Short mmCIF file of C-alpha atoms and ligand atoms in Angstrom, two decimals:
data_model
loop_
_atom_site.label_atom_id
_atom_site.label_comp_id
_atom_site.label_asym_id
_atom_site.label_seq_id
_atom_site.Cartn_x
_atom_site.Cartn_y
_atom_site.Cartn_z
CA UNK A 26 22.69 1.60 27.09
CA UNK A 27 22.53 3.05 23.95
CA UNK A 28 19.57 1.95 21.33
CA UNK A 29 19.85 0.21 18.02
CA UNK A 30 17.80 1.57 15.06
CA UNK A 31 17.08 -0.82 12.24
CA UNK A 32 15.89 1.01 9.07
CA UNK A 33 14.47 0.28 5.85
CA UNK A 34 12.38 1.84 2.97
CA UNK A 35 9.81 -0.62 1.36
CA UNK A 36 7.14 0.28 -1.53
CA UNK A 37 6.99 2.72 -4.78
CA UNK A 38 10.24 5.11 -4.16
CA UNK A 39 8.96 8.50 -3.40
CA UNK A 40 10.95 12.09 -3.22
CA UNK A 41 11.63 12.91 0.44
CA UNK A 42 12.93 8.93 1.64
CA UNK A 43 16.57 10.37 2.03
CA UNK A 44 15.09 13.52 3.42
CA UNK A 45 13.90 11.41 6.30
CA UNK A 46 16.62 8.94 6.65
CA UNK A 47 18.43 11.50 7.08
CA UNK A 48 16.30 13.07 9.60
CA UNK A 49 15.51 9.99 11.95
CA UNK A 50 19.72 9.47 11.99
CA UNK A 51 21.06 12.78 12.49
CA UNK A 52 18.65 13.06 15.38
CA UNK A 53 18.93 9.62 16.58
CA UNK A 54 23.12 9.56 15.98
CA UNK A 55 23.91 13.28 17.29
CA UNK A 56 20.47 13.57 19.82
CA UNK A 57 20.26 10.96 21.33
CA UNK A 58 23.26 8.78 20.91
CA UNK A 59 21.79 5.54 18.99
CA UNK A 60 23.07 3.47 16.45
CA UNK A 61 21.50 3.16 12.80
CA UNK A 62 21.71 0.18 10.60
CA UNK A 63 19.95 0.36 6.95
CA UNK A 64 19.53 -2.55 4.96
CA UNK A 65 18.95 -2.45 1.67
CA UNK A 66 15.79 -3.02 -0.99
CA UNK A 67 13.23 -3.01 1.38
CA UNK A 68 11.82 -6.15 3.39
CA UNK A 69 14.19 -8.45 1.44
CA UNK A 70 17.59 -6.64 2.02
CA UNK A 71 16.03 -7.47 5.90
CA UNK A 72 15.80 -10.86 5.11
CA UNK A 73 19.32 -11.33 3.32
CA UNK A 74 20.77 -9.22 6.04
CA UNK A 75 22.08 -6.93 4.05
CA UNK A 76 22.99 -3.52 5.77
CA UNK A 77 25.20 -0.83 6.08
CA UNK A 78 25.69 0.33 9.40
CA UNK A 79 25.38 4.48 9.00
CA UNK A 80 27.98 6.64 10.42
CA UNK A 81 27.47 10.46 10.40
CA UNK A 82 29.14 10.92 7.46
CA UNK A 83 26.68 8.66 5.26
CA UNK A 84 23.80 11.16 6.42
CA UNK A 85 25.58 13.96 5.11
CA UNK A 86 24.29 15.03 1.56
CA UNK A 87 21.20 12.86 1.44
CA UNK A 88 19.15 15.76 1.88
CA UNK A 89 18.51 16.62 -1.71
CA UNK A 90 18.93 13.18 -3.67
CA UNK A 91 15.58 11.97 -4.49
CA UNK A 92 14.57 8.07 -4.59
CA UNK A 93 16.12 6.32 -1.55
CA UNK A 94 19.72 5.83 -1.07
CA UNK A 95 18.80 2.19 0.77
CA UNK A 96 16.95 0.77 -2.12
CA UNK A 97 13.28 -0.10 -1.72
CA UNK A 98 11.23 -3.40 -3.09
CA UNK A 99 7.52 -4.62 -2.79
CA UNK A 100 8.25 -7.40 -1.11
CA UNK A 101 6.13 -8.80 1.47
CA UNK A 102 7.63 -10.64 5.18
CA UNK A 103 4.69 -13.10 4.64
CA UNK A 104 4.83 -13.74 1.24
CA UNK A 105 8.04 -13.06 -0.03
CA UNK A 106 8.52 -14.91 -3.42
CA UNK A 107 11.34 -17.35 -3.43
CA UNK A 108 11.61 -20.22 -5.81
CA UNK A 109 8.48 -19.64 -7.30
CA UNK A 110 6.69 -20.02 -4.49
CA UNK A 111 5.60 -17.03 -1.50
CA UNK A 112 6.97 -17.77 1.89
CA UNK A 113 6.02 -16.95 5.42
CA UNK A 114 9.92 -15.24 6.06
CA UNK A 115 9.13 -13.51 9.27
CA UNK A 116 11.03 -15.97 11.51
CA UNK A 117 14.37 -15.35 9.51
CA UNK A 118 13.30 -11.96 9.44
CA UNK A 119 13.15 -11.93 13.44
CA UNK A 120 16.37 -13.84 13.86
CA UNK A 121 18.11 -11.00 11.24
CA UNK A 122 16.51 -8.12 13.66
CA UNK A 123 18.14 -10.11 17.05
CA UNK A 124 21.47 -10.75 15.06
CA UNK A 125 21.93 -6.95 15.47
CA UNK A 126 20.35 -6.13 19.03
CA UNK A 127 17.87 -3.79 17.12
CA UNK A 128 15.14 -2.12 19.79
CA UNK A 129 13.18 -0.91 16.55
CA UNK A 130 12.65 -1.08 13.01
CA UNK A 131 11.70 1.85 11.61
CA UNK A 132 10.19 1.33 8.21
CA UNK A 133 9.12 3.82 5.76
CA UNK A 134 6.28 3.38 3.20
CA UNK A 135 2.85 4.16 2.15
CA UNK A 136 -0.07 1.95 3.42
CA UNK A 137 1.22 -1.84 2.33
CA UNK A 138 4.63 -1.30 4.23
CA UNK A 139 2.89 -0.59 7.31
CA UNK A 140 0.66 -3.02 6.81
CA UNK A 141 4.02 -5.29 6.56
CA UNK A 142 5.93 -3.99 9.83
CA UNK A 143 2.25 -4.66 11.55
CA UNK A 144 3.01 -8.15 10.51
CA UNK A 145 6.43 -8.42 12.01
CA UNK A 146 4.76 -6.93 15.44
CA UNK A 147 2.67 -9.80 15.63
CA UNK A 148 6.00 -11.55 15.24
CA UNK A 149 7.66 -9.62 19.27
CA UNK A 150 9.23 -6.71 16.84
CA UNK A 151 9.25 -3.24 17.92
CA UNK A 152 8.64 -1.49 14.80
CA UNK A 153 7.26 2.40 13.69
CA UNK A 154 6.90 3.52 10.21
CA UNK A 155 6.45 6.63 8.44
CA UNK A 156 4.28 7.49 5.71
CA UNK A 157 5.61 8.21 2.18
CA UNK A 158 3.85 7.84 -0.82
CA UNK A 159 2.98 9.97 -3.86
CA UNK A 160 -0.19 8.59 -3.24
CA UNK A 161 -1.32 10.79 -0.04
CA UNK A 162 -3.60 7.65 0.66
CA UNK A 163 -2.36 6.98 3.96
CA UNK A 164 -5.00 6.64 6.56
CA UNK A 165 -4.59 8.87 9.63
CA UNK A 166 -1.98 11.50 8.54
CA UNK A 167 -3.00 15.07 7.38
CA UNK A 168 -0.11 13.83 4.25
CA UNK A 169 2.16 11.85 3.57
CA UNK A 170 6.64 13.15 2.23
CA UNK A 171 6.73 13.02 -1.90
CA UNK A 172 3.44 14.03 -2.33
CA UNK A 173 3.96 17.57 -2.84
CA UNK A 174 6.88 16.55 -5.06
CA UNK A 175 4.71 14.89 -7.30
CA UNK A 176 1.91 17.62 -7.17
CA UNK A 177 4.90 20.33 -8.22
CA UNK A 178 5.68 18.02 -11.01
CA UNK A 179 2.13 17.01 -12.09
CA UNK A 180 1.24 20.42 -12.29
CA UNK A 181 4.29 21.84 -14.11
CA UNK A 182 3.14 19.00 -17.31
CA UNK A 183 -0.05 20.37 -17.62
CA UNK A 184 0.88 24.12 -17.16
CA UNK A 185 3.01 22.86 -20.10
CA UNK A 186 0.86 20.92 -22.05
CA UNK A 187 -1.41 23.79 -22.23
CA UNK A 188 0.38 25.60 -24.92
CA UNK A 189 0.80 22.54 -27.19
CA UNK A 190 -2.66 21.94 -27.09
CA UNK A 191 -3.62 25.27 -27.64
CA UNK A 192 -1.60 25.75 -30.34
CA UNK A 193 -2.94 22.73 -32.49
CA UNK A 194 -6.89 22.92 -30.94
CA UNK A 195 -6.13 19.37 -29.66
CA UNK A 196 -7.89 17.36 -26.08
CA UNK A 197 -4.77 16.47 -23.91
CA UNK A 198 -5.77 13.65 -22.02
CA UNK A 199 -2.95 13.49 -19.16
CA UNK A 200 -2.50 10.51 -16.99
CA UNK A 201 -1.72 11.37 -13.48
CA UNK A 202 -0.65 8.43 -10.86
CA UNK A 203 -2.60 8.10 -7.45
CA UNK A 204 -3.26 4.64 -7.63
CA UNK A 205 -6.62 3.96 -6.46
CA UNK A 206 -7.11 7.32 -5.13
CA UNK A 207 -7.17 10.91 -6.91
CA UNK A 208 -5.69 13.18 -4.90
CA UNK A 209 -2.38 13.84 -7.08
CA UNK A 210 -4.67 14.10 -10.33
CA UNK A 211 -7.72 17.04 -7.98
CA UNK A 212 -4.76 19.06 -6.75
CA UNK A 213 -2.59 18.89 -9.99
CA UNK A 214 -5.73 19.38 -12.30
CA UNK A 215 -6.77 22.53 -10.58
CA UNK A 216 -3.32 23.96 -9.77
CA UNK A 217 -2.75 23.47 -13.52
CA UNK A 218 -5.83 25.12 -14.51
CA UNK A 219 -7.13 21.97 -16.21
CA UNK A 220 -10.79 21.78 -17.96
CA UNK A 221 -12.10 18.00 -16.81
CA UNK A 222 -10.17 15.87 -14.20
CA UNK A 223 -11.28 12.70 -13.56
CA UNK A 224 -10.73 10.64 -10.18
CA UNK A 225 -11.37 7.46 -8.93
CA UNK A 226 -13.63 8.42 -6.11
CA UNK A 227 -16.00 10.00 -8.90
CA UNK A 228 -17.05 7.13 -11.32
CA UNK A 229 -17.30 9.27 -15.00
CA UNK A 230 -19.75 9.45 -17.14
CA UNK A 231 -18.32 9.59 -20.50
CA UNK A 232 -21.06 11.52 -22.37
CA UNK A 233 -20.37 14.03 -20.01
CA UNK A 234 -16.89 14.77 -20.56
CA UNK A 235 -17.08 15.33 -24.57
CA UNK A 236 -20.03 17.54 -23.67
CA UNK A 237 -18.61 19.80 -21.71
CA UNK A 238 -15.34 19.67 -23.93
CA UNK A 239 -17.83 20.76 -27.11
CA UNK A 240 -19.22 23.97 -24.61
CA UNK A 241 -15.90 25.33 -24.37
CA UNK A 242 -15.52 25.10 -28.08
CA UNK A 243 -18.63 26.62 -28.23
CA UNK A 244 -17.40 29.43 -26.12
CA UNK A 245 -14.42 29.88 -28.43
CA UNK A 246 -11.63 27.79 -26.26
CA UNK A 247 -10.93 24.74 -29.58
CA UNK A 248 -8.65 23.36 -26.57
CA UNK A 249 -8.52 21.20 -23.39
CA UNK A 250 -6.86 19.53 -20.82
CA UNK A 251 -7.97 16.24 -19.16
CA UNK A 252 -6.25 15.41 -16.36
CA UNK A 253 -7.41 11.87 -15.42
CA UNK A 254 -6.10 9.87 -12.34
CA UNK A 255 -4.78 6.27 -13.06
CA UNK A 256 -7.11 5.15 -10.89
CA UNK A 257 -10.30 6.84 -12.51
CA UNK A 258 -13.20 4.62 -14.43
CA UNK A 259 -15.82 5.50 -16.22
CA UNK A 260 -19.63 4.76 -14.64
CA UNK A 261 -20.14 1.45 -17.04
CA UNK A 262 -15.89 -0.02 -15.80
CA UNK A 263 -16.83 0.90 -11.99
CA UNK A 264 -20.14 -1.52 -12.45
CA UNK A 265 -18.12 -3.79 -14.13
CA UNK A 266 -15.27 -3.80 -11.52
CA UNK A 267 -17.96 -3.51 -8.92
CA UNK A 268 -19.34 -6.49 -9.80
CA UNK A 269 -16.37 -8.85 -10.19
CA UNK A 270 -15.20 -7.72 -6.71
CA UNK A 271 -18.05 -8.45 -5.36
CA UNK A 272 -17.92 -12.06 -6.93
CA UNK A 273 -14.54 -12.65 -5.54
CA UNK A 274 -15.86 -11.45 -1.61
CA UNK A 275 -19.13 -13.91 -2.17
CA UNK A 276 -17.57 -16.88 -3.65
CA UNK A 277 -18.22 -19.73 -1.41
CA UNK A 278 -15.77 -22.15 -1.91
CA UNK A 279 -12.49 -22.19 -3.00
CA UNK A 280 -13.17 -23.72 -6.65
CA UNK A 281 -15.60 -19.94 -7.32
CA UNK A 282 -13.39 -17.73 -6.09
CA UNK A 283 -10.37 -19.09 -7.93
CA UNK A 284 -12.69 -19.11 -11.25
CA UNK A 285 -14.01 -14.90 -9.99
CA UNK A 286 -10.50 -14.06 -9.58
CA UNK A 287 -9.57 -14.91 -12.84
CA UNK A 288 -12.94 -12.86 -14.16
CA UNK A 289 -11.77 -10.05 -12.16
CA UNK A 290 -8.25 -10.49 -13.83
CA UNK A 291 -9.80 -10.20 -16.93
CA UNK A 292 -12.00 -7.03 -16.01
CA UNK A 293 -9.02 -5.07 -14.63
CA UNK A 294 -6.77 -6.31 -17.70
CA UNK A 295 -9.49 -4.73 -20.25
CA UNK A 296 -9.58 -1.56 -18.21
CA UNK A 297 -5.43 -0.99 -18.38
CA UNK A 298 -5.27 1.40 -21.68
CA UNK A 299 -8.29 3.60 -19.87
CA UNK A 300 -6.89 6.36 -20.81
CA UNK A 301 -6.17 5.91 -24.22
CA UNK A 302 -9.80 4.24 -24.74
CA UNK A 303 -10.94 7.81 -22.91
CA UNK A 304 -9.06 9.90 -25.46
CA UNK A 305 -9.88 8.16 -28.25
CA UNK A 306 -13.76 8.35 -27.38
CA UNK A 307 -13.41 11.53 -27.01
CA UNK A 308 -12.28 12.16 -30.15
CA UNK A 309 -15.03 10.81 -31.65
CA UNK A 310 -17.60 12.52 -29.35
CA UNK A 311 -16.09 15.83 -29.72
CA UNK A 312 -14.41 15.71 -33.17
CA UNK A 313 -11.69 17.33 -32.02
CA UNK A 314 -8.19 15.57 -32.01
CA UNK A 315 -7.01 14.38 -28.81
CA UNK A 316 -3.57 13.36 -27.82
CA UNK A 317 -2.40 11.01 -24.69
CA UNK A 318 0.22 12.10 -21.83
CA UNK A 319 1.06 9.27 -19.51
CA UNK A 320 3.25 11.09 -16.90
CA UNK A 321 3.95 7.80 -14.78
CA UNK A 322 7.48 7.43 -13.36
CA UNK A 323 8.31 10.52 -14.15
CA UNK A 324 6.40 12.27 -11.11
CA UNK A 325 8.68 10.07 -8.12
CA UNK A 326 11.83 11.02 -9.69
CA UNK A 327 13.85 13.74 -8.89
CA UNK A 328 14.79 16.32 -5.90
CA UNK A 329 12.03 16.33 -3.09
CA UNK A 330 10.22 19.90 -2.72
CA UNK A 331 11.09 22.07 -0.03
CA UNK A 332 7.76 21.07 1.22
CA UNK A 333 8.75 17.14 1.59
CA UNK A 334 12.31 17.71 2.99
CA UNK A 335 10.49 19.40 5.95
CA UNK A 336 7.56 17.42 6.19
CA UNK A 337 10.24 14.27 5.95
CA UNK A 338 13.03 16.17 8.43
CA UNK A 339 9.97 16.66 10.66
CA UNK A 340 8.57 13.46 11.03
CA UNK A 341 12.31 11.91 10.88
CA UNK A 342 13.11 14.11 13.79
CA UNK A 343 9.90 13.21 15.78
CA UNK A 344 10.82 9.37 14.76
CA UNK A 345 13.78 9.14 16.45
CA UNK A 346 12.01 10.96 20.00
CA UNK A 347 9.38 8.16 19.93
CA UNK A 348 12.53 6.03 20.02
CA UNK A 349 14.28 7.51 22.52
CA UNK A 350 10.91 7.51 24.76
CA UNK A 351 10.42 3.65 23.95
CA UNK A 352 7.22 5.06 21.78
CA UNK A 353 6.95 1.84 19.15
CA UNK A 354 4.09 0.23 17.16
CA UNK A 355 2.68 3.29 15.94
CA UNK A 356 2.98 5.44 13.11
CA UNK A 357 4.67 8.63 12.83
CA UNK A 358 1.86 10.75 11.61
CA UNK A 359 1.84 14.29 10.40
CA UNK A 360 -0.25 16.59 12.11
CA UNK A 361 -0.89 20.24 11.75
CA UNK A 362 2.28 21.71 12.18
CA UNK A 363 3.88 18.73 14.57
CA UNK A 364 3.55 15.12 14.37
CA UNK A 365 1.63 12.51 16.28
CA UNK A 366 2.25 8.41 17.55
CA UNK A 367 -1.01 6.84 15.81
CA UNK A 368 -1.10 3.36 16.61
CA UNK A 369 -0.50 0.73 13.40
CA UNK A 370 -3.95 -1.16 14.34
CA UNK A 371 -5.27 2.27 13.24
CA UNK A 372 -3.83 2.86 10.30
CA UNK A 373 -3.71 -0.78 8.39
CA UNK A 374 -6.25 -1.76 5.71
CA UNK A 375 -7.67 1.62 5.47
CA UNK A 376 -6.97 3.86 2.11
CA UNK A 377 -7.57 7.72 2.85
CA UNK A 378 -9.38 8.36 -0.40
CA UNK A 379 -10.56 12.15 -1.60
CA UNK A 380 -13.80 13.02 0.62
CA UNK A 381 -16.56 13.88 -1.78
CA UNK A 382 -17.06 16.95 0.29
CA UNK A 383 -13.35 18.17 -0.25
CA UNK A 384 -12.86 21.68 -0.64
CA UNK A 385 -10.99 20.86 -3.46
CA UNK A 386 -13.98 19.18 -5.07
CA UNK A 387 -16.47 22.09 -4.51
CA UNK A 388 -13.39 24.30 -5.37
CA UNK A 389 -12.80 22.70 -8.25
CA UNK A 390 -16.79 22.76 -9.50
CA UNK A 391 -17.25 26.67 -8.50
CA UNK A 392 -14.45 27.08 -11.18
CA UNK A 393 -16.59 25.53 -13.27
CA UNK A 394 -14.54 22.41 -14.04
CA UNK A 395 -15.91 19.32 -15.09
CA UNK A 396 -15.22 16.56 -13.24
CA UNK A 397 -17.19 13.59 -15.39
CA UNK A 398 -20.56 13.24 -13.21
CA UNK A 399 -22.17 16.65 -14.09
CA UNK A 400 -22.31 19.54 -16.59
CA UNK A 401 -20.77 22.87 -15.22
O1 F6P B 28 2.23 4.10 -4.89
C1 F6P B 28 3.01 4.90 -5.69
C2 F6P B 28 2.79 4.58 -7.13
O2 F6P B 28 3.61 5.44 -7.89
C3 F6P B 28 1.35 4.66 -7.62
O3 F6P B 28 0.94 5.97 -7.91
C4 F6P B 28 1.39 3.77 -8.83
O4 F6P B 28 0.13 3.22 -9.09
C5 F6P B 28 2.37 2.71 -8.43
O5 F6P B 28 3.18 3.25 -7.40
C6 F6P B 28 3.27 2.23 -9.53
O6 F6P B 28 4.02 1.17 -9.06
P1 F6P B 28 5.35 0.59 -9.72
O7 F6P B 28 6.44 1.55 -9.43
O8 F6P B 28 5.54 -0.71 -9.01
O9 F6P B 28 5.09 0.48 -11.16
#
């Protein structure tokens, strides 16, 4: 008998989704003679039960359009919030999934969503996922589809912020997303030749920074570009952060930790305009004028890369195989030039974060770019 896919996107959007949508039904429709349904907006279009069922000639076209044609939300299947409250909905969620004889759900997201089909599994779902995110944090994958999107983007704002701040001898602080992790803001930074870039895996020391920004005026460049990760804190916010963190893990009874979670609240609500705080120390260190780029949304939007539509057709492709073998609970990981069944228990609560001994990062220092912890 023929299999049923279920299919859903779940998380931040990302360029590539469609791309691999795409790939896991064309191969899954014309390969293997499946069925696909989508339902919409993620976890919660799952729980509403509301779904297209895709026919060839929904797949068609797809390739190109970035964002995901299914909708995507953050919901969670064990917390979703409804009527102010958040719900264990994995039981509806399981009756949804029998309503239309599905042998798998195939869910794609970054490290949260596959946390989230993990969670149905422990419910008797089959369920794979595949890893997009701008991110690249997913654990056990050389990469993840839209990440190269993002890097193309990234790195065509500071190849163009160069001239602007050339032209008026300004700092350009630019604010790269990455979340907790700074591997859009290292490969962006040096791709587009910036002076400092700061990342979350390298805590900053401020002093630093306007330093080596005054030895390249010295040298006669009156200009440069700061690419900072979202994610990145200086050496005094990390402590801070640190610290409140730690009070939250430590608290002892229910009473402290409600009281440290509201500290830490507070700690990460001081911290949100970073960058700004960044640039406008900087002005003052440096006495240079310094302007602020927050590139946010802007870098998941749009057509995926060529890059992504074959990293996403690839792993798509391999999807639907695992699928046909009766290959679930794993992740569809890239590897090299193929792709690889990881299991989910290997994947979940892990963050792939930028090695410190990245060739990227000794790269990046042999160029003689600064990034916050030492002088060049
Ligand atoms: O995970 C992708 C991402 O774009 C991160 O880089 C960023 O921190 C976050 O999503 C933004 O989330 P939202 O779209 O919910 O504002």
């Amino acid at each position: 008998m023929s299999k049923t896919i279920g299919i859903l996107t779940a998380g931040g959007d990302s360029p590539g989704l469609n791309a691999a949508i795409r790939g896991v039904g064309k191969a899954a429709l014309g390969a293997y003679d499946m069925h696909l349904v989508g339902f919409r907006d993620g976890f919660r279009g799952l729980l509403q039960d509301r779904h297209i069922a895709f026919g060839p000639a929904d797949l068609s076209g797809i390739l190109t359009i970035g964002g995901t044609i299914l909708g995507t939300s953050r919901d969670k299947p064990n917390k979703m919030p409804i009527g102010g409250k958040k719900i264990d909905m994995r039981d509806a969620m399981v009756e949804v999934y029998n309503k239309h004889h599905l042998d798998v759900l195939v869910c794609l997201g970054g490290g949260g969503t596959a946390k989230n089909a993990y969670s149905l599994m422990e419910k008797g779902l089959n369920v794979i996922t595949m890893p997009k995110t701008i991110d690249n944090d997913v654990a056990m994958t050389d990469v993840t589809f839209g990440f190269d999107t993002a890097l193309g983007i990234a790195t065509e704002a500071i190849d163009r912020l160069h001239s602007t701040a050339h032209s008026h001898h300004r700092i350009i602080v630019v604010e790269v997303m990455g979340h907790n992790t700074g591997w859009l803001a290292l490969g962006a930074g040096i791709a587009g030749g910036a002076d400092v870039i700061l990342i979350p895996e390298l805590p900053y020391d401020v002093e630093l920074v306007a330093e080596a920004i005054r030895q390249r005026s010295r040298r006669g460049s009156r200009f440069s570009i700061v690419a900072v990760s979202e994610g990145a804190r200086s050496k005094e916010d990390f402590q801070k952060l640190a610290e409140a963190r730690a009070a939250v893990e430590g608290a002892e009874d229910k009473k402290e930790r409600k009281k440290a979670k509201a500290k830490l609240a507070e700690v990460e609500a001081s911290m949100t305009n970073h960058t700004l705080q960044l640039s406008q120390q900087l002005e003052l260190l440096t006495g240079l004028e310094a302007r602020v780029t927050i590139l946010g949304h802007l870098q998941r939007g749009g057509t995926p890369s060529a890059a992504d539509r074959l990293l996403a057709t690839r792993l798509g492709t391999a999807c639907a195989h695992l699928i046909h073998k009766g290959t679930y609970g794993v992740m569809v990981a890239a590897r090299g030039d193929g792709a690889e069944a990881v299991p989910l228990e290997q994947v979940i609560g892990k963050r792939k974060t930028v090695p410190l001994d990245h060739p990227w990062i000794s790269s990046a220092r042999n160029i003689q770019v600064c990034l916050g912890d030492a002088l060049t």
